[in-house]
């Protein structure tokens, strides 16, 4: 790294996806935090895994209890070899391997008051109520943030106590609002008018704002936050500006987020007067019933010294009676307990399930991070989650005690909920997972723990063409540092087999799209029971959804962005088909107009894109041009873009030979881009220029620029030279330098001598290029071509030591200074914008994988009605959890026909194979469809509009013969179906007939 950042303690490459979500201040608090986690069953392992991946300073584990068979259903750090060993001690080594920067300790004694004082956060999982009350009281007394997390079968519970007065510095994930300023009046109050493109803002009355980059009314720059009032015309009252200097131009107004204070009750009071996170009164009552269920479970264990037996009706009735006799909750509307709900909870409570542990462990870990970082609002105070919809609706299909009894098997925790018969069904499944990234790794872990495909006839295929990078390691927990550079699919498959040696995992490193249908074709999908999509593009999701529709396979799909996530399920003929966006939002991906970016930037994003293009135009494209010229077959210059060579030659007449030559070039290019080019632009468009309609040219989104003067004391001026000179040296195969002291001395020498050597030979991009300049460019090209081949530099966003991001960041900053555009102070935000990084964190990833695991239970079991399935959307920053029943398939109609997106017209080819004429007759006779057009892969096979003579040539042909003639189609080995599209007489514009599946065999 060139210029030291205040965060040299942080591995930016490792946390490149996490930084945009949390920011540097929060990450620094996380890196310094100490957390105590008691309880290392499946839920505790999930919490620990997420905290270590996300870089908590130190984690102390506490769990002296021996590993037992039921632990292995959800605890992925343990195996059969660890049976009888302390859970915490057996987990420590594997946990520490996830992140070498995190210290992982084990505490083997009791939890005492003195011990608690060493930590900022204490988490209890799978603990007794008495221990929760004791530890919770001590933590509340000493200001230690305290969490309780627990799962019982298909229900989960989370409690947070962050003290009497906990301050949240940054309550939401959203970036502060910012907008460009058009004008500010002098007055009381002063009225701020926003630039035209920012008038539809989201500022609200009472928002606090600050200002930057204003010229003229400089008193507002970096002032203390000011409250605003929004006017009817969307302008802003900003307080008294009557004594300030007149506003000239530029600047931005930026929202200042207000800290919020949270007040939590201690556990003993919160048990009797629970405040629950729930979106509706009905769900509040549901959560209160689950609250009483957990209290009754604790009371049963206290009275009988054991947990409830799985699916034991006697134990369940005792638990329901205990819940009925509990003291009514304070502050809650008196509604009768849902005894059917309590009974179901009791019957299934003995189980330990991996998906439930993943979901609750993710939310709990996020709450720990909120406690440490003071970023995002914590839960207030109880969260209850249940997935009882995973159980059959028909009571006759529910498990019995004998089927759920322990068998000293790794799946005992799961069998306690669903029974041994369901476990057998799971083991025979054959699933395809597409994507071995963050979500894919979590899913593979889940597959191994639940035993999906772990039987003799089952298995999992994972497909991913990507390779492991360092930035993957903070979320993709199956990978280790020594795996960097290896194929994701192969490493993930091997790691999954380590988790469960009985599971056969096949790795495919070929992309799954239209180009590989000879690999992933009819024969492949005939051996697949379902597909899980863990891909990062909408295009890939749509392709997989189309394959699942074609082969009638269920599709499970999940995605995340920062703290937001979704998990969806699509079941043939039961739910609607996948209909996600075709691509990311156009507003995010639309390219900026070149003219705007070059000469009239209005946002920091514009200057970043300009700087990114500068990198390409200086350090990659010219090198490629010169190298091609070196290897030219003739002396012709017709194919050489000489103008693109101007900036890379710059002030030099010969190739650079030394580090000093590179510095001279960098200094000359600085002068060209940030001074001379701006002066030239202002000659063409003076500050006082007006348009034909009389309005100022430099108004609205066009900010009038000003040239900069090089100042070695300015960090970004210096960083630009350092980065540009090193990149120029790399391109020419010369040694660079990171010696900042020596560079400052050299720059002072160059700047205090006469500067003719810093004047560019070739003028900027706005100047005209005449014949003389073209001649000089040709001569320079000849000179540059005589040395060794140049090295074109490929932009690398994750290599901080390469000066790539340094150059882009410095260039964007200087360009912003030219145009008075405010800049983000956070390096991570700049990197995210220029690299188009999708923000991602381990907690959200784990949560959506767990949610898909729950839907997998439903898909694998007996056929289920649509009401059993759930789409889930969550936002861990804002504590939103929305679960909904999917839509039913939309029904389309044409005359007497009805169909959905899952349907097709199946027509056998027959023996001997039918002709086109026979096919058309079959469709009319059996389906009442008079075909107007028939297509195969957009190629026209038949049209009713053709002449009888033309039709007579095609109607007698066999269908496959016709397809071969028209499209050149060659059947793939094992291909079973030829897909045709049809248009029929009488159809309306919005009619989309189902595909015709012409069955070859």
Short mmCIF file of N, CA, C and O in Angstrom, two decimals, residues 321-422:
data_model
loop_
_atom_site.label_atom_id
_atom_site.label_comp_id
_atom_site.label_asym_id
_atom_site.label_seq_id
_atom_site.Cartn_x
_atom_site.Cartn_y
_atom_site.Cartn_z
N UNK A 321 -49.59 -28.81 29.87
CA UNK A 321 -50.15 -28.47 31.18
C UNK A 321 -49.26 -27.46 31.91
O UNK A 321 -49.76 -26.50 32.53
N UNK A 322 -47.95 -27.68 31.86
CA UNK A 322 -47.02 -26.74 32.51
C UNK A 322 -47.14 -25.35 31.89
O UNK A 322 -47.10 -24.34 32.60
N UNK A 323 -47.30 -25.28 30.57
CA UNK A 323 -47.45 -23.98 29.91
C UNK A 323 -48.76 -23.31 30.33
O UNK A 323 -48.82 -22.10 30.54
N UNK A 324 -49.82 -24.12 30.46
CA UNK A 324 -51.12 -23.59 30.85
C UNK A 324 -51.07 -22.99 32.25
O UNK A 324 -51.78 -22.02 32.55
N UNK A 325 -50.21 -23.56 33.11
CA UNK A 325 -50.15 -23.10 34.50
C UNK A 325 -49.16 -21.96 34.72
O UNK A 325 -49.02 -21.48 35.85
N UNK A 326 -48.46 -21.52 33.68
CA UNK A 326 -47.50 -20.43 33.84
C UNK A 326 -48.21 -19.12 34.16
O UNK A 326 -49.37 -18.89 33.78
N UNK A 327 -47.50 -18.22 34.82
CA UNK A 327 -48.04 -16.90 35.12
C UNK A 327 -48.31 -16.15 33.82
O UNK A 327 -47.47 -16.17 32.91
N UNK A 328 -49.45 -15.50 33.68
CA UNK A 328 -49.73 -14.76 32.44
C UNK A 328 -48.66 -13.69 32.18
O UNK A 328 -48.10 -13.11 33.11
N UNK A 329 -48.41 -13.44 30.90
CA UNK A 329 -47.42 -12.42 30.54
C UNK A 329 -47.97 -11.03 30.83
O UNK A 329 -49.15 -10.74 30.57
N UNK A 330 -47.13 -10.17 31.34
CA UNK A 330 -47.54 -8.79 31.63
C UNK A 330 -47.55 -7.97 30.35
O UNK A 330 -46.69 -8.12 29.49
N UNK A 331 -48.52 -7.09 30.25
CA UNK A 331 -48.57 -6.19 29.11
C UNK A 331 -49.09 -6.82 27.84
O UNK A 331 -49.20 -6.14 26.82
N UNK A 332 -49.42 -8.11 27.86
CA UNK A 332 -49.91 -8.79 26.67
C UNK A 332 -51.43 -8.94 26.75
O UNK A 332 -51.99 -9.11 27.84
N UNK A 333 -52.08 -8.82 25.61
CA UNK A 333 -53.52 -9.03 25.59
C UNK A 333 -53.83 -10.47 26.00
O UNK A 333 -53.15 -11.40 25.59
N UNK A 334 -54.82 -10.62 26.83
CA UNK A 334 -55.16 -11.95 27.33
C UNK A 334 -55.86 -12.74 26.23
O UNK A 334 -57.02 -12.56 25.95
N UNK A 335 -55.09 -13.61 25.61
CA UNK A 335 -55.63 -14.52 24.60
C UNK A 335 -55.28 -15.93 25.03
O UNK A 335 -54.22 -16.17 25.62
N UNK A 336 -56.15 -16.87 24.74
CA UNK A 336 -55.85 -18.26 25.15
C UNK A 336 -54.62 -18.78 24.42
O UNK A 336 -54.37 -18.43 23.25
N UNK A 337 -53.84 -19.60 25.11
CA UNK A 337 -52.69 -20.22 24.48
C UNK A 337 -53.14 -21.14 23.36
O UNK A 337 -54.17 -21.81 23.46
N UNK A 338 -52.36 -21.17 22.31
CA UNK A 338 -52.62 -22.08 21.19
C UNK A 338 -52.05 -23.44 21.58
O UNK A 338 -50.89 -23.74 21.37
N UNK A 339 -52.92 -24.27 22.17
CA UNK A 339 -52.44 -25.54 22.71
C UNK A 339 -52.02 -26.51 21.62
O UNK A 339 -51.13 -27.34 21.83
N UNK A 340 -52.62 -26.42 20.45
CA UNK A 340 -52.19 -27.27 19.34
C UNK A 340 -50.75 -26.91 18.94
O UNK A 340 -49.93 -27.80 18.67
N UNK A 341 -50.45 -25.61 18.94
CA UNK A 341 -49.08 -25.17 18.65
C UNK A 341 -48.13 -25.68 19.72
O UNK A 341 -47.06 -26.23 19.41
N UNK A 342 -48.51 -25.52 20.99
CA UNK A 342 -47.64 -25.98 22.09
C UNK A 342 -47.40 -27.48 21.99
O UNK A 342 -46.28 -27.95 22.22
N UNK A 343 -48.43 -28.23 21.65
CA UNK A 343 -48.30 -29.69 21.59
C UNK A 343 -47.33 -30.09 20.46
O UNK A 343 -46.49 -30.97 20.64
N UNK A 344 -47.43 -29.42 19.32
CA UNK A 344 -46.53 -29.73 18.20
C UNK A 344 -45.09 -29.38 18.56
O UNK A 344 -44.16 -30.13 18.22
N UNK A 345 -44.91 -28.25 19.23
CA UNK A 345 -43.57 -27.87 19.68
C UNK A 345 -43.01 -28.93 20.61
O UNK A 345 -41.85 -29.36 20.48
N UNK A 346 -43.82 -29.37 21.55
CA UNK A 346 -43.37 -30.36 22.51
C UNK A 346 -42.98 -31.67 21.84
O UNK A 346 -41.92 -32.25 22.13
N UNK A 347 -43.80 -32.15 20.92
CA UNK A 347 -43.55 -33.43 20.28
C UNK A 347 -42.24 -33.42 19.49
O UNK A 347 -41.53 -34.43 19.43
N UNK A 348 -41.92 -32.30 18.85
CA UNK A 348 -40.74 -32.23 17.98
C UNK A 348 -39.54 -31.56 18.63
O UNK A 348 -38.52 -31.36 17.97
N UNK A 349 -39.64 -31.23 19.93
CA UNK A 349 -38.61 -30.40 20.57
C UNK A 349 -37.31 -31.13 20.86
O UNK A 349 -36.29 -30.49 21.13
N UNK A 350 -37.30 -32.45 20.80
CA UNK A 350 -36.08 -33.18 21.16
C UNK A 350 -35.02 -33.14 20.06
O UNK A 350 -33.87 -33.52 20.28
N UNK A 351 -35.40 -32.68 18.89
CA UNK A 351 -34.49 -32.75 17.75
C UNK A 351 -33.51 -31.59 17.67
O UNK A 351 -33.69 -30.53 18.26
N UNK A 352 -32.43 -31.82 16.92
CA UNK A 352 -31.41 -30.80 16.61
C UNK A 352 -31.26 -30.79 15.08
O UNK A 352 -30.87 -31.79 14.49
N UNK A 353 -31.58 -29.64 14.46
CA UNK A 353 -31.61 -29.56 13.01
C UNK A 353 -30.60 -28.54 12.50
O UNK A 353 -30.54 -27.40 12.98
N UNK A 354 -29.86 -28.94 11.50
CA UNK A 354 -28.85 -28.05 10.91
C UNK A 354 -29.44 -26.76 10.35
O UNK A 354 -28.90 -25.68 10.61
N UNK A 355 -30.53 -26.79 9.56
CA UNK A 355 -31.05 -25.52 9.03
C UNK A 355 -31.48 -24.55 10.12
O UNK A 355 -31.26 -23.34 10.00
N UNK A 356 -32.08 -25.05 11.18
CA UNK A 356 -32.49 -24.17 12.28
C UNK A 356 -31.28 -23.56 12.97
O UNK A 356 -31.28 -22.37 13.30
N UNK A 357 -30.25 -24.37 13.17
CA UNK A 357 -29.03 -23.84 13.78
C UNK A 357 -28.40 -22.77 12.89
O UNK A 357 -27.91 -21.74 13.38
N UNK A 358 -28.44 -22.99 11.57
CA UNK A 358 -27.85 -22.02 10.64
C UNK A 358 -28.59 -20.68 10.70
O UNK A 358 -27.96 -19.61 10.73
N UNK A 359 -29.91 -20.73 10.73
CA UNK A 359 -30.70 -19.50 10.74
C UNK A 359 -30.52 -18.74 12.05
O UNK A 359 -30.17 -17.55 12.06
N UNK A 360 -30.75 -19.41 13.16
CA UNK A 360 -30.63 -18.74 14.46
C UNK A 360 -29.19 -18.34 14.75
O UNK A 360 -28.92 -17.30 15.36
N UNK A 361 -28.24 -19.18 14.31
CA UNK A 361 -26.83 -18.84 14.52
C UNK A 361 -26.41 -17.61 13.74
O UNK A 361 -25.59 -16.81 14.19
N UNK A 362 -26.98 -17.44 12.55
CA UNK A 362 -26.67 -16.25 11.74
C UNK A 362 -27.23 -15.00 12.39
O UNK A 362 -26.54 -13.97 12.50
N UNK A 363 -28.48 -15.05 12.83
CA UNK A 363 -29.09 -13.87 13.45
C UNK A 363 -28.39 -13.54 14.76
O UNK A 363 -28.12 -12.37 15.06
N UNK A 364 -28.07 -14.57 15.54
CA UNK A 364 -27.37 -14.33 16.82
C UNK A 364 -26.01 -13.70 16.58
O UNK A 364 -25.61 -12.75 17.28
N UNK A 365 -25.27 -14.20 15.61
CA UNK A 365 -23.95 -13.63 15.32
C UNK A 365 -24.07 -12.18 14.86
O UNK A 365 -23.25 -11.33 15.22
N UNK A 366 -25.10 -11.88 14.07
CA UNK A 366 -25.30 -10.50 13.64
C UNK A 366 -25.60 -9.60 14.83
O UNK A 366 -25.13 -8.45 14.90
N UNK A 367 -26.35 -10.11 15.81
CA UNK A 367 -26.62 -9.31 17.00
C UNK A 367 -25.36 -9.10 17.83
O UNK A 367 -25.17 -8.03 18.42
N UNK A 368 -24.50 -10.08 17.87
CA UNK A 368 -23.20 -9.90 18.55
C UNK A 368 -22.42 -8.77 17.88
O UNK A 368 -21.85 -7.90 18.54
N UNK A 369 -22.41 -8.78 16.55
CA UNK A 369 -21.69 -7.74 15.82
C UNK A 369 -22.31 -6.36 16.04
O UNK A 369 -21.61 -5.35 16.10
N UNK A 370 -23.64 -6.32 16.17
CA UNK A 370 -24.29 -5.04 16.48
C UNK A 370 -23.85 -4.54 17.86
O UNK A 370 -23.60 -3.34 18.05
N UNK A 371 -23.75 -5.46 18.81
CA UNK A 371 -23.33 -5.08 20.16
C UNK A 371 -21.91 -4.54 20.16
O UNK A 371 -21.59 -3.57 20.85
N UNK A 372 -21.04 -5.17 19.36
CA UNK A 372 -19.63 -4.77 19.32
C UNK A 372 -19.45 -3.47 18.55
O UNK A 372 -18.78 -2.53 18.99
N UNK A 373 -20.03 -3.42 17.36
CA UNK A 373 -19.75 -2.32 16.42
C UNK A 373 -20.63 -1.11 16.63
O UNK A 373 -20.32 -0.03 16.11
N UNK A 374 -21.76 -1.30 17.33
CA UNK A 374 -22.75 -0.23 17.50
C UNK A 374 -23.30 0.22 16.15
O UNK A 374 -23.65 1.39 15.96
N UNK A 375 -23.34 -0.71 15.22
CA UNK A 375 -23.89 -0.45 13.89
C UNK A 375 -25.12 -1.33 13.69
O UNK A 375 -25.04 -2.55 13.90
N UNK A 376 -26.22 -0.74 13.30
CA UNK A 376 -27.52 -1.35 13.07
C UNK A 376 -28.25 -1.54 14.39
O UNK A 376 -27.66 -1.81 15.44
N UNK A 377 -29.57 -1.41 14.30
CA UNK A 377 -30.42 -1.50 15.49
C UNK A 377 -30.52 -2.95 15.98
O UNK A 377 -30.82 -3.85 15.19
N UNK A 378 -30.30 -3.17 17.28
CA UNK A 378 -30.41 -4.54 17.80
C UNK A 378 -31.87 -4.97 17.92
O UNK A 378 -32.79 -4.15 17.85
N UNK A 379 -32.07 -6.26 18.09
CA UNK A 379 -33.41 -6.79 18.33
C UNK A 379 -33.98 -6.20 19.62
O UNK A 379 -33.26 -5.97 20.59
N UNK A 380 -35.29 -6.02 19.63
CA UNK A 380 -35.96 -5.48 20.82
C UNK A 380 -37.09 -6.42 21.22
O UNK A 380 -38.22 -6.26 20.75
N UNK A 381 -36.83 -7.32 22.13
CA UNK A 381 -35.62 -7.95 22.61
C UNK A 381 -35.65 -9.43 22.29
O UNK A 381 -34.65 -10.09 22.29
N UNK A 382 -36.88 -9.95 22.00
CA UNK A 382 -37.04 -11.37 21.73
C UNK A 382 -37.36 -11.59 20.24
O UNK A 382 -38.16 -10.87 19.66
N UNK A 383 -36.76 -12.61 19.69
CA UNK A 383 -37.12 -13.07 18.35
C UNK A 383 -37.47 -14.54 18.44
O UNK A 383 -36.69 -15.34 18.99
N UNK A 384 -38.63 -14.90 17.90
CA UNK A 384 -39.03 -16.30 17.82
C UNK A 384 -39.21 -16.68 16.35
O UNK A 384 -39.76 -15.92 15.56
N UNK A 385 -38.71 -17.85 16.02
CA UNK A 385 -38.78 -18.33 14.64
C UNK A 385 -39.23 -19.78 14.68
O UNK A 385 -38.69 -20.58 15.46
N UNK A 386 -40.22 -20.11 13.85
CA UNK A 386 -40.61 -21.53 13.79
C UNK A 386 -40.78 -21.96 12.35
O UNK A 386 -41.14 -21.16 11.48
N UNK A 387 -40.47 -23.23 12.12
CA UNK A 387 -40.61 -23.85 10.80
C UNK A 387 -41.44 -25.11 10.93
O UNK A 387 -41.15 -26.14 10.32
N UNK A 388 -42.50 -25.04 11.73
CA UNK A 388 -43.36 -26.20 11.93
C UNK A 388 -44.09 -26.57 10.65
O UNK A 388 -44.65 -27.68 10.55
N UNK A 389 -44.05 -25.66 9.65
CA UNK A 389 -44.63 -26.00 8.36
C UNK A 389 -43.85 -27.10 7.65
O UNK A 389 -44.30 -27.62 6.62
N UNK A 390 -42.68 -27.48 8.17
CA UNK A 390 -41.93 -28.60 7.60
C UNK A 390 -42.57 -29.95 7.91
O UNK A 390 -42.27 -30.95 7.26
N UNK A 391 -43.43 -29.97 8.93
CA UNK A 391 -44.09 -31.22 9.31
C UNK A 391 -45.29 -31.48 8.42
O UNK A 391 -45.92 -30.53 7.92
N UNK A 392 -45.66 -32.75 8.20
CA UNK A 392 -46.84 -33.06 7.37
C UNK A 392 -48.11 -32.48 7.99
O UNK A 392 -48.27 -32.45 9.23
N UNK A 393 -49.03 -32.02 7.15
CA UNK A 393 -50.31 -31.49 7.65
C UNK A 393 -51.19 -32.63 8.18
O UNK A 393 -51.93 -32.46 9.15
N UNK A 394 -51.11 -33.78 7.55
CA UNK A 394 -51.92 -34.94 7.92
C UNK A 394 -51.31 -35.58 9.17
O UNK A 394 -50.17 -36.06 9.16
N UNK A 395 -52.05 -35.59 10.26
CA UNK A 395 -51.54 -36.13 11.52
C UNK A 395 -51.16 -37.60 11.40
O UNK A 395 -50.28 -38.08 12.12
N UNK A 396 -51.81 -38.31 10.50
CA UNK A 396 -51.49 -39.73 10.34
C UNK A 396 -50.10 -39.94 9.76
O UNK A 396 -49.54 -41.03 9.88
N UNK A 397 -49.54 -38.89 9.15
CA UNK A 397 -48.20 -39.00 8.56
C UNK A 397 -47.10 -38.53 9.51
O UNK A 397 -45.92 -38.62 9.16
N UNK A 398 -47.48 -38.05 10.70
CA UNK A 398 -46.47 -37.59 11.65
C UNK A 398 -45.69 -38.78 12.19
O UNK A 398 -46.21 -39.91 12.27
N UNK A 399 -44.44 -38.57 12.58
CA UNK A 399 -43.63 -39.68 13.09
C UNK A 399 -44.19 -40.26 14.39
O UNK A 399 -45.01 -39.62 15.07
N UNK A 400 -43.74 -41.45 14.72
CA UNK A 400 -44.11 -42.06 16.01
C UNK A 400 -42.85 -42.21 16.86
O UNK A 400 -41.73 -42.12 16.35
N UNK A 401 -43.02 -42.43 18.18
CA UNK A 401 -41.84 -42.48 19.06
C UNK A 401 -40.83 -43.54 18.65
O UNK A 401 -39.62 -43.32 18.76
N UNK A 402 -41.29 -44.70 18.17
CA UNK A 402 -40.35 -45.76 17.80
C UNK A 402 -39.49 -45.35 16.61
O UNK A 402 -38.29 -45.62 16.55
N UNK A 403 -40.12 -44.68 15.64
CA UNK A 403 -39.39 -44.27 14.44
C UNK A 403 -38.38 -43.16 14.74
O UNK A 403 -37.42 -42.98 13.99
N UNK A 404 -38.58 -42.44 15.85
CA UNK A 404 -37.72 -41.30 16.18
C UNK A 404 -36.73 -41.61 17.31
O UNK A 404 -36.02 -40.70 17.77
N UNK A 405 -36.70 -42.83 17.77
CA UNK A 405 -35.81 -43.17 18.88
C UNK A 405 -34.34 -43.07 18.45
O UNK A 405 -34.00 -43.31 17.29
N UNK A 406 -33.44 -42.70 19.38
CA UNK A 406 -32.00 -42.61 19.05
C UNK A 406 -31.45 -43.94 18.56
O UNK A 406 -31.85 -45.01 19.02
N UNK A 407 -30.52 -43.88 17.61
CA UNK A 407 -29.94 -45.08 17.03
C UNK A 407 -28.42 -45.04 17.06
O UNK A 407 -27.77 -45.81 16.35
N UNK A 408 -27.85 -44.14 17.88
CA UNK A 408 -26.40 -43.95 17.90
C UNK A 408 -25.87 -43.75 16.49
O UNK A 408 -24.98 -44.46 16.01
N UNK A 409 -26.43 -42.75 15.84
CA UNK A 409 -26.15 -42.45 14.44
C UNK A 409 -25.96 -40.95 14.33
O UNK A 409 -26.52 -40.18 15.11
N UNK A 410 -25.21 -40.50 13.32
CA UNK A 410 -24.94 -39.08 13.18
C UNK A 410 -26.20 -38.27 12.89
O UNK A 410 -26.21 -37.04 13.03
N UNK A 411 -27.27 -38.91 12.47
CA UNK A 411 -28.50 -38.19 12.14
C UNK A 411 -29.53 -38.26 13.26
O UNK A 411 -30.70 -37.91 13.05
N UNK A 412 -29.13 -38.71 14.47
CA UNK A 412 -30.10 -38.88 15.56
C UNK A 412 -30.87 -37.59 15.85
O UNK A 412 -32.07 -37.61 16.14
N UNK A 413 -30.19 -36.43 15.81
CA UNK A 413 -30.86 -35.17 16.09
C UNK A 413 -31.96 -34.85 15.10
O UNK A 413 -32.99 -34.26 15.44
N UNK A 414 -31.78 -35.26 13.84
CA UNK A 414 -32.77 -35.03 12.79
C UNK A 414 -33.86 -36.09 12.82
O UNK A 414 -35.04 -35.78 12.61
N UNK A 415 -33.46 -37.32 13.11
CA UNK A 415 -34.44 -38.40 13.20
C UNK A 415 -35.44 -38.12 14.32
O UNK A 415 -36.62 -38.48 14.22
N UNK A 416 -35.00 -37.43 15.37
CA UNK A 416 -35.89 -37.10 16.49
C UNK A 416 -37.04 -36.20 16.05
O UNK A 416 -38.06 -36.13 16.74
N UNK A 417 -36.91 -35.52 14.93
CA UNK A 417 -37.97 -34.64 14.43
C UNK A 417 -38.76 -35.31 13.32
O UNK A 417 -39.99 -35.29 13.31
N UNK A 418 -38.08 -35.94 12.35
CA UNK A 418 -38.74 -36.44 11.15
C UNK A 418 -38.84 -37.96 11.07
O UNK A 418 -39.58 -38.47 10.22
N UNK A 419 -38.09 -38.68 11.88
CA UNK A 419 -38.16 -40.13 11.85
C UNK A 419 -37.14 -40.76 10.92
O UNK A 419 -36.60 -40.12 10.01
N UNK A 420 -36.87 -42.04 11.16
CA UNK A 420 -35.86 -42.76 10.38
C UNK A 420 -36.30 -42.98 8.94
O UNK A 420 -35.46 -43.03 8.03
N UNK A 421 -37.60 -43.11 8.69
CA UNK A 421 -38.07 -43.30 7.33
C UNK A 421 -37.76 -42.11 6.45
O UNK A 421 -37.34 -42.26 5.29
N UNK A 422 -37.96 -40.92 6.99
CA UNK A 422 -37.64 -39.70 6.22
C UNK A 422 -36.14 -39.60 5.98
O UNK A 422 -35.71 -39.17 4.90
#
